Amino acid sequence: KPADSDPVVAAARALARRHAIVLHLGSTAVDAGDGMAANRAFLFGPDGETIETYDKIHMFDVDLDGGESWRESATYLPGTRSGLADVRFADGTARIGFAVCYDMRFPELFRAEALAGAEVLTAPAAFTRQTGEAHWHVLLRARAIENNCFMIAAAQGGRHEDGRETFGHSLISDPWGRIVAEVKGDEPGVALATVDTELVGSVRAKIPNLKNRRPFEAPAVRATAEA
């Protein structure tokens, strides 16, 4: 359905308004025209209005072991821009960057958001059990560490109606790469943590890798040596 008539979007919007909270819906399929969908994340304000949207950029077109195969590009149109939003809390403002699921394997997206001032990164996901068991925690902690950001990643888990299994383990990592909250396993649950943006600044002062970046030439093969 189009976003303005999608029941999931409407329910999330109403929930944000009812509880006067900032609510991140990440993500749901909305009509993108021409028989295609967009995998879209939403950020709603306490009034229920949309603050920002983000369409997943990287399509999960892969062939895994055991015959598991996915072709997201057959159904979804990829997004073309990253997303940022400033969210005001009682004790200050945090800049939030957006990603969805498979995006987390592309560190340049998160780096671009961090360089644009993001202090909190988000990556809601439905990682397969196979890839989640191997890579979920390490990828999220790496994105948090290399960008000195908090990482918030809600995750679907369990066996779905179509037989696929997803890994779950929703978690929050701090800028030092410590997992400060996690829903263990693939059952429904809630993870709570304090997001202290002063910690972001403290870690960036200790390890100023964003500041210390330098340009470099792309690699090229200059000669072939014979063994």
PDB file of C-alpha atoms in Angstrom:
ATOM      1  CA  LYS A   1       0.000   0.000   0.000  1.00  0.00           C
ATOM      2  CA  PRO A   2       1.096   3.633  -0.378  1.00  0.00           C
ATOM      3  CA  ALA A   3       2.655   5.009   2.797  1.00  0.00           C
ATOM      4  CA  ASP A   4      -0.264   7.344   3.505  1.00  0.00           C
ATOM      5  CA  SER A   5      -2.710   4.418   3.621  1.00  0.00           C
ATOM      6  CA  ASP A   6      -0.481   1.668   4.981  1.00  0.00           C
ATOM      7  CA  PRO A   7      -1.959   0.146   8.189  1.00  0.00           C
ATOM      8  CA  VAL A   8       1.465  -0.466   9.772  1.00  0.00           C
ATOM      9  CA  VAL A   9       2.465   3.150   9.215  1.00  0.00           C
ATOM     10  CA  ALA A  10      -0.887   4.377  10.540  1.00  0.00           C
ATOM     11  CA  ALA A  11      -0.615   2.235  13.678  1.00  0.00           C
ATOM     12  CA  ALA A  12       2.925   3.438  14.406  1.00  0.00           C
ATOM     13  CA  ARG A  13       1.931   7.042  13.824  1.00  0.00           C
ATOM     14  CA  ALA A  14      -1.006   6.684  16.225  1.00  0.00           C
ATOM     15  CA  LEU A  15       1.207   5.006  18.835  1.00  0.00           C
ATOM     16  CA  ALA A  16       3.708   7.879  18.748  1.00  0.00           C
ATOM     17  CA  ARG A  17       0.905  10.401  19.129  1.00  0.00           C
ATOM     18  CA  ARG A  18      -0.873   8.488  21.891  1.00  0.00           C
ATOM     19  CA  HIS A  19       2.230   8.201  24.058  1.00  0.00           C
ATOM     20  CA  ALA A  20       3.837  11.495  22.961  1.00  0.00           C
ATOM     21  CA  ILE A  21       7.094   9.742  22.027  1.00  0.00           C
ATOM     22  CA  VAL A  22       9.571   9.683  19.177  1.00  0.00           C
ATOM     23  CA  LEU A  23       9.041   6.353  17.441  1.00  0.00           C
ATOM     24  CA  HIS A  24      11.249   4.668  14.861  1.00  0.00           C
ATOM     25  CA  LEU A  25       9.437   2.225  12.599  1.00  0.00           C
ATOM     26  CA  GLY A  26      12.017   0.219  10.781  1.00  0.00           C
ATOM     27  CA  SER A  27      10.942  -0.922   8.386  1.00  0.00           C
ATOM     28  CA  THR A  28       7.876  -1.788   6.307  1.00  0.00           C
ATOM     29  CA  ALA A  29       7.109  -2.352   2.640  1.00  0.00           C
ATOM     30  CA  VAL A  30       5.277   0.511   0.937  1.00  0.00           C
ATOM     31  CA  ASP A  31       4.136   0.916  -2.654  1.00  0.00           C
ATOM     32  CA  ALA A  32       6.840   2.494  -4.830  1.00  0.00           C
ATOM     33  CA  GLY A  33       4.894   2.290  -8.099  1.00  0.00           C
ATOM     34  CA  ASP A  34       5.276   0.121 -11.188  1.00  0.00           C
ATOM     35  CA  GLY A  35       4.542  -3.005  -9.181  1.00  0.00           C
ATOM     36  CA  MET A  36       7.542  -2.493  -6.899  1.00  0.00           C
ATOM     37  CA  ALA A  37       7.862  -1.748  -3.190  1.00  0.00           C
ATOM     38  CA  ALA A  38      10.259   0.296  -1.061  1.00  0.00           C
ATOM     39  CA  ASN A  39      11.637  -1.088   2.194  1.00  0.00           C
ATOM     40  CA  ARG A  40      11.087   2.101   4.183  1.00  0.00           C
ATOM     41  CA  ALA A  41      11.977   3.167   7.701  1.00  0.00           C
ATOM     42  CA  PHE A  42      10.031   5.991   9.355  1.00  0.00           C
ATOM     43  CA  LEU A  43      10.740   8.296  12.267  1.00  0.00           C
ATOM     44  CA  PHE A  44       7.638   9.827  13.860  1.00  0.00           C
ATOM     45  CA  GLY A  45       7.544  12.724  16.296  1.00  0.00           C
ATOM     46  CA  PRO A  46       5.432  12.943  19.483  1.00  0.00           C
ATOM     47  CA  ASP A  47       2.660  14.547  17.411  1.00  0.00           C
ATOM     48  CA  GLY A  48       2.595  11.544  15.068  1.00  0.00           C
ATOM     49  CA  GLU A  49       3.997  13.513  12.149  1.00  0.00           C
ATOM     50  CA  THR A  50       6.794  12.089  10.005  1.00  0.00           C
ATOM     51  CA  ILE A  51      10.212  13.513  10.868  1.00  0.00           C
ATOM     52  CA  GLU A  52      12.205  11.472   8.347  1.00  0.00           C
ATOM     53  CA  THR A  53      12.004   8.442   6.079  1.00  0.00           C
ATOM     54  CA  TYR A  54      14.721   6.217   4.668  1.00  0.00           C
ATOM     55  CA  ASP A  55      14.487   3.614   1.898  1.00  0.00           C
ATOM     56  CA  LYS A  56      16.870   0.662   2.135  1.00  0.00           C
ATOM     57  CA  ILE A  57      19.681   1.178  -0.361  1.00  0.00           C
ATOM     58  CA  HIS A  58      21.388  -2.207  -0.633  1.00  0.00           C
ATOM     59  CA  MET A  59      19.371  -5.140  -1.924  1.00  0.00           C
ATOM     60  CA  PHE A  60      19.841  -8.592  -0.391  1.00  0.00           C
ATOM     61  CA  ASP A  61      20.551 -10.538  -3.590  1.00  0.00           C
ATOM     62  CA  VAL A  62      22.530 -13.528  -2.314  1.00  0.00           C
ATOM     63  CA  ASP A  63      22.872 -17.305  -2.490  1.00  0.00           C
ATOM     64  CA  LEU A  64      23.675 -18.906   0.859  1.00  0.00           C
ATOM     65  CA  ASP A  65      24.737 -22.422   1.799  1.00  0.00           C
ATOM     66  CA  GLY A  66      22.034 -25.059   1.944  1.00  0.00           C
ATOM     67  CA  GLY A  67      20.137 -23.717  -1.069  1.00  0.00           C
ATOM     68  CA  GLU A  68      18.925 -20.564   0.680  1.00  0.00           C
ATOM     69  CA  SER A  69      18.576 -17.840  -1.973  1.00  0.00           C
ATOM     70  CA  TRP A  70      17.229 -14.273  -1.888  1.00  0.00           C
ATOM     71  CA  ARG A  71      16.516 -11.698  -4.604  1.00  0.00           C
ATOM     72  CA  GLU A  72      15.184  -8.529  -2.982  1.00  0.00           C
ATOM     73  CA  SER A  73      15.708  -6.552  -6.177  1.00  0.00           C
ATOM     74  CA  ALA A  74      12.903  -8.543  -7.796  1.00  0.00           C
ATOM     75  CA  THR A  75      10.425  -6.897  -5.414  1.00  0.00           C
ATOM     76  CA  TYR A  76      12.023  -3.754  -3.994  1.00  0.00           C
ATOM     77  CA  LEU A  77      13.386  -0.562  -5.488  1.00  0.00           C
ATOM     78  CA  PRO A  78      16.595   0.524  -3.758  1.00  0.00           C
ATOM     79  CA  GLY A  79      16.794   3.890  -2.078  1.00  0.00           C
ATOM     80  CA  THR A  80      19.209   6.516  -3.341  1.00  0.00           C
ATOM     81  CA  ARG A  81      19.991   8.681  -0.302  1.00  0.00           C
ATOM     82  CA  SER A  82      21.034   8.281   3.311  1.00  0.00           C
ATOM     83  CA  GLY A  83      18.947   9.773   6.102  1.00  0.00           C
ATOM     84  CA  LEU A  84      19.572  11.997   9.117  1.00  0.00           C
ATOM     85  CA  ALA A  85      17.283  13.532  11.715  1.00  0.00           C
ATOM     86  CA  ASP A  86      17.810  15.659  14.800  1.00  0.00           C
ATOM     87  CA  VAL A  87      15.684  14.466  17.713  1.00  0.00           C
ATOM     88  CA  ARG A  88      15.176  16.635  20.774  1.00  0.00           C
ATOM     89  CA  PHE A  89      15.082  14.962  24.170  1.00  0.00           C
ATOM     90  CA  ALA A  90      14.604  16.384  27.648  1.00  0.00           C
ATOM     91  CA  ASP A  91      18.350  16.841  28.164  1.00  0.00           C
ATOM     92  CA  GLY A  92      19.502  17.670  24.653  1.00  0.00           C
ATOM     93  CA  THR A  93      19.446  16.774  20.969  1.00  0.00           C
ATOM     94  CA  ALA A  94      20.782  13.683  19.200  1.00  0.00           C
ATOM     95  CA  ARG A  95      21.429  13.320  15.478  1.00  0.00           C
ATOM     96  CA  ILE A  96      20.230   9.957  14.181  1.00  0.00           C
ATOM     97  CA  GLY A  97      21.388   8.117  11.055  1.00  0.00           C
ATOM     98  CA  PHE A  98      19.398   5.461   9.232  1.00  0.00           C
ATOM     99  CA  ALA A  99      20.034   2.087   7.631  1.00  0.00           C
ATOM    100  CA  VAL A 100      18.088  -1.159   7.191  1.00  0.00           C
ATOM    101  CA  CYS A 101      19.313  -4.752   7.565  1.00  0.00           C
ATOM    102  CA  TYR A 102      21.743  -5.677   4.734  1.00  0.00           C
ATOM    103  CA  ASP A 103      22.891  -2.034   4.656  1.00  0.00           C
ATOM    104  CA  MET A 104      25.030  -2.767   7.710  1.00  0.00           C
ATOM    105  CA  ARG A 105      27.495  -4.668   5.502  1.00  0.00           C
ATOM    106  CA  PHE A 106      28.336  -1.391   3.739  1.00  0.00           C
ATOM    107  CA  PRO A 107      30.384   0.688   6.179  1.00  0.00           C
ATOM    108  CA  GLU A 108      30.609   3.670   3.845  1.00  0.00           C
ATOM    109  CA  LEU A 109      26.929   4.441   4.470  1.00  0.00           C
ATOM    110  CA  PHE A 110      27.430   4.698   8.224  1.00  0.00           C
ATOM    111  CA  ARG A 111      30.679   6.614   7.805  1.00  0.00           C
ATOM    112  CA  ALA A 112      28.920   9.214   5.642  1.00  0.00           C
ATOM    113  CA  GLU A 113      26.246   9.651   8.311  1.00  0.00           C
ATOM    114  CA  ALA A 114      28.822   9.924  11.099  1.00  0.00           C
ATOM    115  CA  LEU A 115      30.762  12.537   9.145  1.00  0.00           C
ATOM    116  CA  ALA A 116      27.495  14.444   8.775  1.00  0.00           C
ATOM    117  CA  GLY A 117      27.191  14.518  12.573  1.00  0.00           C
ATOM    118  CA  ALA A 118      25.259  11.357  13.427  1.00  0.00           C
ATOM    119  CA  GLU A 119      25.674  10.298  17.060  1.00  0.00           C
ATOM    120  CA  VAL A 120      23.177   7.432  16.965  1.00  0.00           C
ATOM    121  CA  LEU A 121      22.985   4.909  14.121  1.00  0.00           C
ATOM    122  CA  THR A 122      20.000   2.642  13.495  1.00  0.00           C
ATOM    123  CA  ALA A 123      19.843  -0.653  11.618  1.00  0.00           C
ATOM    124  CA  PRO A 124      16.565  -2.556  12.091  1.00  0.00           C
ATOM    125  CA  ALA A 125      16.861  -5.959  10.473  1.00  0.00           C
ATOM    126  CA  ALA A 126      15.538  -9.413   9.709  1.00  0.00           C
ATOM    127  CA  PHE A 127      18.879 -11.213   9.474  1.00  0.00           C
ATOM    128  CA  THR A 128      18.625 -14.845   8.464  1.00  0.00           C
ATOM    129  CA  ARG A 129      19.561 -17.279  11.210  1.00  0.00           C
ATOM    130  CA  GLN A 130      22.554 -18.458   9.182  1.00  0.00           C
ATOM    131  CA  THR A 131      24.070 -15.001   8.661  1.00  0.00           C
ATOM    132  CA  GLY A 132      22.945 -13.705  12.044  1.00  0.00           C
ATOM    133  CA  GLU A 133      24.706 -16.407  14.019  1.00  0.00           C
ATOM    134  CA  ALA A 134      27.946 -15.621  12.203  1.00  0.00           C
ATOM    135  CA  HIS A 135      27.894 -11.857  11.734  1.00  0.00           C
ATOM    136  CA  TRP A 136      25.120  -9.988  13.587  1.00  0.00           C
ATOM    137  CA  HIS A 137      26.955  -8.934  16.739  1.00  0.00           C
ATOM    138  CA  VAL A 138      30.332  -8.286  15.159  1.00  0.00           C
ATOM    139  CA  LEU A 139      28.939  -6.129  12.334  1.00  0.00           C
ATOM    140  CA  LEU A 140      26.880  -3.940  14.659  1.00  0.00           C
ATOM    141  CA  ARG A 141      29.696  -3.489  17.153  1.00  0.00           C
ATOM    142  CA  ALA A 142      32.101  -2.675  14.320  1.00  0.00           C
ATOM    143  CA  ARG A 143      29.809   0.013  12.900  1.00  0.00           C
ATOM    144  CA  ALA A 144      29.487   1.520  16.387  1.00  0.00           C
ATOM    145  CA  ILE A 145      33.247   1.416  17.063  1.00  0.00           C
ATOM    146  CA  GLU A 146      34.495   2.741  13.742  1.00  0.00           C
ATOM    147  CA  ASN A 147      32.053   5.671  13.814  1.00  0.00           C
ATOM    148  CA  ASN A 148      32.138   6.338  17.590  1.00  0.00           C
ATOM    149  CA  CYS A 149      28.337   6.159  17.659  1.00  0.00           C
ATOM    150  CA  PHE A 150      25.580   4.415  19.531  1.00  0.00           C
ATOM    151  CA  MET A 151      24.017   1.664  17.416  1.00  0.00           C
ATOM    152  CA  ILE A 152      20.372   0.684  17.868  1.00  0.00           C
ATOM    153  CA  ALA A 153      19.234  -2.412  15.977  1.00  0.00           C
ATOM    154  CA  ALA A 154      15.796  -3.945  16.420  1.00  0.00           C
ATOM    155  CA  ALA A 155      15.577  -7.400  14.853  1.00  0.00           C
ATOM    156  CA  GLN A 156      12.901  -9.878  13.841  1.00  0.00           C
ATOM    157  CA  GLY A 157      13.425 -13.390  15.129  1.00  0.00           C
ATOM    158  CA  GLY A 158      11.957 -16.874  14.958  1.00  0.00           C
ATOM    159  CA  ARG A 159      10.284 -18.962  12.276  1.00  0.00           C
ATOM    160  CA  HIS A 160       8.101 -17.076   9.796  1.00  0.00           C
ATOM    161  CA  GLU A 161       5.001 -18.223   7.914  1.00  0.00           C
ATOM    162  CA  ASP A 162       7.035 -18.847   4.751  1.00  0.00           C
ATOM    163  CA  GLY A 163       9.388 -21.162   6.673  1.00  0.00           C
ATOM    164  CA  ARG A 164      12.373 -18.824   6.864  1.00  0.00           C
ATOM    165  CA  GLU A 165      14.120 -18.292  10.185  1.00  0.00           C
ATOM    166  CA  THR A 166      15.522 -15.014  11.424  1.00  0.00           C
ATOM    167  CA  PHE A 167      18.102 -14.505  14.149  1.00  0.00           C
ATOM    168  CA  GLY A 168      16.597 -11.884  16.453  1.00  0.00           C
ATOM    169  CA  HIS A 169      18.904 -10.510  19.181  1.00  0.00           C
ATOM    170  CA  SER A 170      17.778  -6.874  19.106  1.00  0.00           C
ATOM    171  CA  LEU A 171      20.562  -4.874  20.707  1.00  0.00           C
ATOM    172  CA  ILE A 172      22.047  -1.495  21.571  1.00  0.00           C
ATOM    173  CA  SER A 173      25.804  -0.898  21.418  1.00  0.00           C
ATOM    174  CA  ASP A 174      27.574   2.135  22.833  1.00  0.00           C
ATOM    175  CA  PRO A 175      30.355   4.015  20.947  1.00  0.00           C
ATOM    176  CA  TRP A 176      33.027   1.875  22.620  1.00  0.00           C
ATOM    177  CA  GLY A 177      31.448  -1.252  21.128  1.00  0.00           C
ATOM    178  CA  ARG A 178      29.959  -2.492  24.393  1.00  0.00           C
ATOM    179  CA  ILE A 179      26.543  -4.117  24.093  1.00  0.00           C
ATOM    180  CA  VAL A 180      24.582  -2.233  26.740  1.00  0.00           C
ATOM    181  CA  ALA A 181      21.203  -3.906  26.111  1.00  0.00           C
ATOM    182  CA  GLU A 182      20.086  -6.998  24.217  1.00  0.00           C
ATOM    183  CA  VAL A 183      17.018  -9.173  23.754  1.00  0.00           C
ATOM    184  CA  LYS A 184      18.559 -12.630  23.993  1.00  0.00           C
ATOM    185  CA  GLY A 185      17.472 -15.181  21.425  1.00  0.00           C
ATOM    186  CA  ASP A 186      14.641 -14.735  18.944  1.00  0.00           C
ATOM    187  CA  GLU A 187      11.643 -14.272  21.260  1.00  0.00           C
ATOM    188  CA  PRO A 188       9.798 -10.914  21.525  1.00  0.00           C
ATOM    189  CA  GLY A 189      11.308  -8.565  24.084  1.00  0.00           C
ATOM    190  CA  VAL A 190      12.366  -5.041  24.971  1.00  0.00           C
ATOM    191  CA  ALA A 191      15.906  -3.647  25.220  1.00  0.00           C
ATOM    192  CA  LEU A 192      16.398  -0.435  27.201  1.00  0.00           C
ATOM    193  CA  ALA A 193      19.517   1.709  27.522  1.00  0.00           C
ATOM    194  CA  THR A 194      20.483   5.297  28.211  1.00  0.00           C
ATOM    195  CA  VAL A 195      21.827   7.038  25.115  1.00  0.00           C
ATOM    196  CA  ASP A 196      24.324   9.589  26.421  1.00  0.00           C
ATOM    197  CA  THR A 197      25.584  11.764  23.569  1.00  0.00           C
ATOM    198  CA  GLU A 198      28.339  13.116  25.847  1.00  0.00           C
ATOM    199  CA  LEU A 199      29.839   9.622  25.692  1.00  0.00           C
ATOM    200  CA  VAL A 200      29.982   9.975  21.906  1.00  0.00           C
ATOM    201  CA  GLY A 201      32.049  13.120  22.276  1.00  0.00           C
ATOM    202  CA  SER A 202      34.272  11.496  24.909  1.00  0.00           C
ATOM    203  CA  VAL A 203      35.047   8.471  22.737  1.00  0.00           C
ATOM    204  CA  ARG A 204      35.692  10.659  19.691  1.00  0.00           C
ATOM    205  CA  ALA A 205      38.184  12.674  21.738  1.00  0.00           C
ATOM    206  CA  LYS A 206      40.009   9.505  22.838  1.00  0.00           C
ATOM    207  CA  ILE A 207      40.097   7.897  19.393  1.00  0.00           C
ATOM    208  CA  PRO A 208      39.625  10.677  16.806  1.00  0.00           C
ATOM    209  CA  ASN A 209      39.531   8.418  13.761  1.00  0.00           C
ATOM    210  CA  LEU A 210      36.863  10.523  12.050  1.00  0.00           C
ATOM    211  CA  LYS A 211      39.078  13.597  12.434  1.00  0.00           C
ATOM    212  CA  ASN A 212      42.272  11.763  11.453  1.00  0.00           C
ATOM    213  CA  ARG A 213      41.005  10.468   8.114  1.00  0.00           C
ATOM    214  CA  ARG A 214      43.270  11.183   5.153  1.00  0.00           C
ATOM    215  CA  PRO A 215      42.657  10.983   1.402  1.00  0.00           C
ATOM    216  CA  PHE A 216      44.425   8.241  -0.532  1.00  0.00           C
ATOM    217  CA  GLU A 217      44.652   6.908  -4.042  1.00  0.00           C
ATOM    218  CA  ALA A 218      42.588   3.893  -5.007  1.00  0.00           C
ATOM    219  CA  PRO A 219      44.735   0.759  -5.332  1.00  0.00           C
ATOM    220  CA  ALA A 220      46.024  -0.260  -8.731  1.00  0.00           C
ATOM    221  CA  VAL A 221      48.172  -3.166  -9.890  1.00  0.00           C
ATOM    222  CA  ARG A 222      51.401  -1.575 -11.086  1.00  0.00           C
ATOM    223  CA  ALA A 223      53.383  -4.671 -11.933  1.00  0.00           C
ATOM    224  CA  THR A 224      53.184  -8.451 -11.987  1.00  0.00           C
ATOM    225  CA  ALA A 225      55.847 -10.457 -10.204  1.00  0.00           C
ATOM    226  CA  GLU A 226      56.606 -14.048 -11.088  1.00  0.00           C
ATOM    227  CA  ALA A 227      57.064 -16.540  -8.260  1.00  0.00           C
TER     228      ALA A 227
END
